[in-house]
Amino acid sequence: MGIIVGMTGGSCSLYGVALLKALEQLNIETHLIVSRMGEYVTKHECHIDMDELKSMATYFHEIHDLAAPVASGSFKSDGMIIIPCSMNTLGAIANGLSLNLIHRAADVTIKESRKLVIVPRETPLSVIHLENMLKLAKIGVKIVPAAPGFYHKPQTIGDLVNIMVGRVLDQLGVEANLFERWK
């Protein structure tokens, strides 16, 4: 199994870091792409620099490398997760723009009918944001807002992060046992 992971400039890069760690523990191949603002936010929020972030992935691809393997429909993957996903990235994908490798990999994922999961991080949402999400949802893209549940009685921020990462992985059929399910 191989999953493309995009991290953009939306807050909550902790979700992306936790996702990479979970996929590493599950021995799932990852292809990481990080936007410039994704790099900035990860360093600011998590105190993790790019070298450390790269070490969490199986493969790393530069944001402007449109010749990277993940830019081609012939590249096989089991899906793509953009976590967190900025409204800039969401808007570009919803409108078919391929301005960088995250956009292009998402475009390829959509055109090849593979699973794409987007974890938007913005509040409040404008009508434009909602229309872009609706456009993507109508073609099968899974929109999983960064909004953890509390029914499992989280005790730490890590507990909150784990429920979100677990729910994201559910969308690709990956069982990670990161949270207690509703009973």
XYZ file of C-alpha atoms in Angstrom:
183
model
C 0.000 0.000 0.000
C 1.201 3.503 -0.777
C -0.346 6.830 0.155
C 0.493 10.332 -1.033
C 0.433 12.836 1.849
C 0.189 16.560 1.241
C 0.676 19.090 4.030
C -0.285 22.704 3.371
C -0.375 25.961 5.301
C -3.618 25.410 7.183
C -3.164 25.310 10.941
C -3.164 21.876 12.617
C -0.038 20.456 11.016
C 0.073 18.221 14.089
C -2.524 16.074 12.276
C -0.159 15.615 9.338
C 2.741 14.708 11.615
C 0.597 12.192 13.511
C -0.646 10.717 10.229
C 2.908 10.183 8.987
C 3.870 8.511 12.279
C 0.812 6.225 12.172
C 1.484 5.213 8.566
C 5.133 4.549 9.399
C 4.104 2.267 12.293
C 1.753 0.427 9.928
C 4.597 0.003 7.389
C 2.627 1.865 4.725
C 4.698 3.588 2.060
C 4.273 7.371 2.048
C 5.039 10.014 -0.554
C 5.200 13.351 1.247
C 4.750 16.769 -0.369
C 4.837 19.914 1.786
C 3.928 23.411 0.628
C 6.113 26.338 1.676
C 3.467 27.509 4.142
C 3.025 23.900 5.302
C 6.715 23.892 6.157
C 6.379 27.196 8.001
C 3.292 26.141 9.993
C 4.823 22.765 10.925
C 7.931 24.474 12.261
C 5.854 27.098 14.100
C 3.243 24.761 15.614
C 5.221 21.540 16.100
C 8.849 22.739 16.281
C 9.678 20.217 13.553
C 12.013 21.236 10.741
C 11.907 19.845 7.209
C 14.690 17.324 7.765
C 12.797 15.755 10.649
C 9.510 15.860 8.739
C 11.116 14.250 5.677
C 12.492 11.462 7.886
C 8.905 10.490 8.791
C 8.066 9.679 5.163
C 9.240 6.908 2.883
C 9.717 9.366 0.014
C 9.747 13.155 -0.143
C 8.909 15.210 -3.234
C 9.611 18.922 -3.651
C 6.513 21.115 -3.993
C 7.466 22.475 -7.430
C 8.742 19.202 -8.927
C 5.983 18.604 -11.472
C 8.124 15.815 -12.963
C 7.938 13.774 -9.726
C 6.443 10.277 -10.078
C 3.272 11.265 -8.154
C 2.474 13.841 -10.887
C 1.672 11.061 -13.356
C -1.463 8.975 -13.690
C 0.769 5.960 -14.343
C 2.091 6.232 -10.768
C 0.149 3.732 -8.659
C -1.057 4.771 -5.215
C -3.864 3.729 -2.918
C -4.945 7.330 -2.498
C -3.975 10.748 -1.268
C -4.557 12.661 1.954
C -4.091 16.428 2.243
C -3.794 17.164 5.946
C -4.128 19.992 6.793
C -5.591 21.472 3.641
C -5.619 25.237 3.227
C -8.490 26.925 1.416
C -5.973 28.005 -1.238
C -5.141 24.371 -1.994
C -8.773 23.278 -1.780
C -9.805 26.024 -4.210
C -7.056 25.151 -6.680
C -8.016 21.465 -6.655
C -11.756 22.212 -6.942
C -11.070 24.323 -10.015
C -8.628 21.991 -11.752
C -5.499 24.090 -11.236
C -2.119 22.382 -10.974
C 0.061 25.191 -9.671
C 2.260 22.897 -7.589
C 2.843 19.197 -6.945
C 0.143 18.873 -4.256
C -2.441 20.270 -6.690
C -1.184 18.063 -9.533
C -1.066 14.884 -7.422
C -4.629 15.590 -6.254
C -5.720 16.197 -9.854
C -4.168 12.872 -10.896
C -5.793 11.109 -7.942
C -9.192 12.444 -9.020
C -8.765 11.670 -12.734
C -7.590 8.130 -11.974
C -10.626 7.585 -9.673
C -8.473 6.965 -6.627
C -9.445 8.030 -3.123
C -8.697 11.626 -2.153
C -9.219 12.769 1.428
C -9.037 16.460 2.256
C -8.818 17.718 5.843
C -9.736 21.402 5.607
C -8.679 23.722 8.405
C -10.430 27.053 8.343
C -13.088 28.801 10.354
C -15.462 30.369 9.692
C -16.112 28.976 6.227
C -17.163 31.343 3.470
C -19.669 30.477 0.765
C -16.722 30.126 -1.631
C -15.072 27.558 0.681
C -18.324 25.620 1.027
C -18.981 25.654 -2.727
C -15.469 24.357 -3.414
C -15.958 21.573 -0.847
C -19.348 20.696 -2.341
C -17.860 20.594 -5.847
C -15.232 18.105 -4.667
C -17.652 16.053 -2.541
C -19.942 15.637 -5.575
C -17.142 13.852 -7.450
C -16.293 11.564 -4.525
C -13.572 13.441 -2.685
C -13.913 12.840 1.057
C -13.997 16.067 3.065
C -13.035 15.387 6.698
C -12.999 18.677 8.624
C -10.424 18.958 11.395
C -13.138 18.638 14.044
C -12.479 15.829 16.529
C -15.253 14.212 18.532
C -15.349 14.140 22.299
C -17.432 10.997 22.923
C -14.315 8.979 23.648
C -13.467 11.355 26.525
C -10.058 12.585 25.360
C -7.557 13.376 28.096
C -4.799 14.925 25.993
C -4.281 16.821 22.751
C -2.808 13.568 21.443
C -6.135 11.842 22.068
C -7.908 14.529 20.019
C -5.356 14.221 17.224
C -5.641 10.428 17.186
C -9.405 10.422 16.654
C -9.000 12.690 13.634
C -6.113 10.719 12.157
C -8.019 7.481 12.763
C -11.129 8.853 11.036
C -9.019 10.052 8.099
C -7.426 6.617 7.735
C -10.910 5.056 7.869
C -11.629 6.824 4.572
C -8.876 4.789 2.892
C -9.817 1.557 4.658
C -6.747 1.611 6.909
C -7.335 0.306 10.438
C -4.906 1.958 12.834
C -6.674 1.462 16.205
C -5.969 5.062 17.184
C -9.214 5.744 19.042
C -12.083 4.015 20.787
C -15.089 3.649 18.516
C -18.619 4.528 19.579
C -20.338 1.608 21.309
